[in-house]
Amino acid sequence: MFIALCRSDAVQTKVMKSKYSSAAGTAYVTYENCIVPKKNLIGTENKGFQIIMSNFNHERWMITVVCIARARICTEEGAETSSGSIWIEKETFKWSMQRKVFGKPLVEQPVIREKLAQMFAGVETCTQMLYDITYNMIGMGSGGAEVGARIALLKYQTTRMNHMVADNAVQVLGGRGVTQTGMGRVVEVFSRMYKIPAVYGGSEEIMADLAVRTAIKGYPKQARL
Ligand SMILES: Cc1cc2nc3c(=O)[nH]c(=O)nc-3n(C[C@H](O)[C@H](O)[C@H](O)COP(=O)(O)OP(=O)(O)OC[C@H]3O[C@@H](n4cnc5c(N)ncnc54)[C@H](O)[C@@H]3O)c2cc1C
């Protein structure tokens, strides 16, 4: 038996490559014949799940803030720091205004305006849901089943919206939407990375399930149409 304090023969880690940030240190961890000293126990034995869950409302709220901001950048415009200076990127909306196809701006095509309308409505809807939940969290705190269910629903709606924004943005940007340098690079990165928050912090299916299960729990048993 070995004491599990840090990497040793008993505790080993192996880097797992993923398209998420390498700074996250995603790794395969193995424990072989190791024991954990009592003083290293966090909380109560077999109650670790509750500790993990107590973090999730805040984490999911933060994830939605980032996802909505990224979708807004993709939809409108992005700002990126490069070599110490700020470069303003022209993204989906600006691109559709400036790009001329067959002698007129792309935005004059109804099918393009429909894609932009979906993006505007998606970003604005999620932003308003986020404001509403944040206001309630300030007044009522961030714990509790109802807040948890509403945050889960917001995260679900936000990652679905990101899926649509990525799809529409690439279509409007065309070839620029899939090139890693140049005018469409913000859209290219977004379309490559947007699925990650649809899995971490609680996957889409689990978020949807949590929200509906909470609604079922609170539903009056005698209620009928
Ligand atoms: C880059 C990255 C970093 C992460 N970092 C962390 C971290 O630091 N801490 C942490 O706790 N987690 C983290 N996660 C999340 C965690 O690692 C898992 O990926 C996540 O919990 C989903 O589990 P899974 O990958 O095993 O998928 P599975 O559980 O195998 O699920 C596969 C699919 O089935 C669906 N599914 C599963 N169960 C059900 C069900 N009952 N009903 C309907 N559909 C279902 C899921 O939604 C998913 O789409 C991270 C994930 C990623 C991608």
mmCIF file of C-alpha atoms and ligand atoms in Angstrom, residues 18-21 24 26 52 55-56 59 195-207 209 213, ligand 1:
data_model
loop_
_atom_site.group_PDB
_atom_site.id
_atom_site.type_symbol
_atom_site.label_atom_id
_atom_site.label_comp_id
_atom_site.label_asym_id
_atom_site.label_seq_id
_atom_site.Cartn_x
_atom_site.Cartn_y
_atom_site.Cartn_z
ATOM 1 C CA SER A 18 -8.677 17.047 -26.209
ATOM 2 C CA LYS A 19 -9.771 20.076 -28.174
ATOM 3 C CA TYR A 20 -10.452 21.813 -24.851
ATOM 4 C CA SER A 21 -7.723 24.056 -23.394
ATOM 5 C CA ALA A 24 -7.162 22.329 -18.086
ATOM 6 C CA THR A 26 -7.293 16.777 -18.794
ATOM 7 C CA ILE A 52 -19.468 18.320 -6.195
ATOM 8 C CA ASN A 55 -20.574 23.823 -6.959
ATOM 9 C CA PHE A 56 -22.725 23.239 -10.008
ATOM 10 C CA GLU A 59 -20.425 26.794 -12.512
ATOM 11 C CA LYS A 195 -19.795 21.593 -28.359
ATOM 12 C CA ILE A 196 -17.489 21.416 -25.336
ATOM 13 C CA PRO A 197 -19.834 23.304 -22.958
ATOM 14 C CA ALA A 198 -22.719 21.175 -24.275
ATOM 15 C CA VAL A 199 -20.962 18.273 -22.490
ATOM 16 C CA TYR A 200 -19.107 19.661 -19.465
ATOM 17 C CA GLY A 201 -20.771 21.101 -16.391
ATOM 18 C CA GLY A 202 -23.755 18.831 -17.133
ATOM 19 C CA SER A 203 -24.577 17.656 -20.640
ATOM 20 C CA GLU A 204 -27.578 18.950 -22.598
ATOM 21 C CA GLU A 205 -29.658 15.831 -22.036
ATOM 22 C CA ILE A 206 -29.000 15.846 -18.289
ATOM 23 C CA MET A 207 -29.800 19.587 -18.055
ATOM 24 C CA ASP A 209 -33.930 16.104 -17.691
ATOM 25 C CA ARG A 213 -37.920 16.314 -13.346
HETATM 26 C C1 LIG B 1 -13.018 19.062 -21.841
HETATM 27 C C2 LIG B 1 -13.873 18.612 -20.714
HETATM 28 C C3 LIG B 1 -13.539 18.974 -19.417
HETATM 29 C C4 LIG B 1 -14.308 18.542 -18.366
HETATM 30 N N1 LIG B 1 -13.939 18.901 -17.105
HETATM 31 C C5 LIG B 1 -14.643 18.455 -16.056
HETATM 32 C C6 LIG B 1 -14.244 18.784 -14.712
HETATM 33 O O1 LIG B 1 -13.253 19.469 -14.491
HETATM 34 N N2 LIG B 1 -14.992 18.321 -13.679
HETATM 35 C C7 LIG B 1 -16.118 17.559 -13.890
HETATM 36 O O2 LIG B 1 -16.791 17.162 -12.951
HETATM 37 N N3 LIG B 1 -16.514 17.252 -15.163
HETATM 38 C C8 LIG B 1 -15.808 17.664 -16.227
HETATM 39 N N4 LIG B 1 -16.194 17.335 -17.514
HETATM 40 C C9 LIG B 1 -17.424 16.542 -17.690
HETATM 41 C C10 LIG B 1 -17.224 15.060 -17.557
HETATM 42 O O3 LIG B 1 -15.907 14.712 -17.779
HETATM 43 C C11 LIG B 1 -18.098 14.234 -18.545
HETATM 44 O O4 LIG B 1 -17.681 14.444 -19.880
HETATM 45 C C12 LIG B 1 -19.566 14.559 -18.433
HETATM 46 O O5 LIG B 1 -20.019 14.433 -17.107
HETATM 47 C C13 LIG B 1 -20.403 13.598 -19.324
HETATM 48 O O6 LIG B 1 -20.120 12.282 -18.998
HETATM 49 P P1 LIG B 1 -19.515 11.293 -20.076
HETATM 50 O O7 LIG B 1 -18.539 12.012 -20.952
HETATM 51 O O8 LIG B 1 -19.045 10.087 -19.349
HETATM 52 O O9 LIG B 1 -20.759 10.943 -20.996
HETATM 53 P P2 LIG B 1 -21.805 9.781 -20.765
HETATM 54 O O10 LIG B 1 -22.266 9.797 -19.337
HETATM 55 O O11 LIG B 1 -21.254 8.523 -21.300
HETATM 56 O O12 LIG B 1 -22.978 10.295 -21.690
HETATM 57 C C14 LIG B 1 -22.941 10.185 -23.107
HETATM 58 C C15 LIG B 1 -24.170 10.864 -23.686
HETATM 59 O O13 LIG B 1 -25.349 10.249 -23.178
HETATM 60 C C16 LIG B 1 -26.173 11.194 -22.558
HETATM 61 N N5 LIG B 1 -26.760 10.635 -21.332
HETATM 62 C C17 LIG B 1 -26.104 10.109 -20.271
HETATM 63 N N6 LIG B 1 -26.978 9.723 -19.330
HETATM 64 C C18 LIG B 1 -28.200 10.013 -19.805
HETATM 65 C C19 LIG B 1 -29.521 9.874 -19.279
HETATM 66 N N7 LIG B 1 -29.736 9.344 -18.073
HETATM 67 N N8 LIG B 1 -30.554 10.279 -20.042
HETATM 68 C C20 LIG B 1 -30.343 10.791 -21.283
HETATM 69 N N9 LIG B 1 -29.125 10.985 -21.830
HETATM 70 C C21 LIG B 1 -28.066 10.587 -21.095
HETATM 71 C C22 LIG B 1 -25.274 12.355 -22.169
HETATM 72 O O14 LIG B 1 -25.986 13.556 -22.165
HETATM 73 C C23 LIG B 1 -24.268 12.337 -23.304
HETATM 74 O O15 LIG B 1 -24.748 13.070 -24.389
HETATM 75 C C24 LIG B 1 -15.444 17.738 -18.593
HETATM 76 C C25 LIG B 1 -15.797 17.393 -19.890
HETATM 77 C C26 LIG B 1 -15.035 17.818 -20.952
HETATM 78 C C27 LIG B 1 -15.449 17.439 -22.349
#
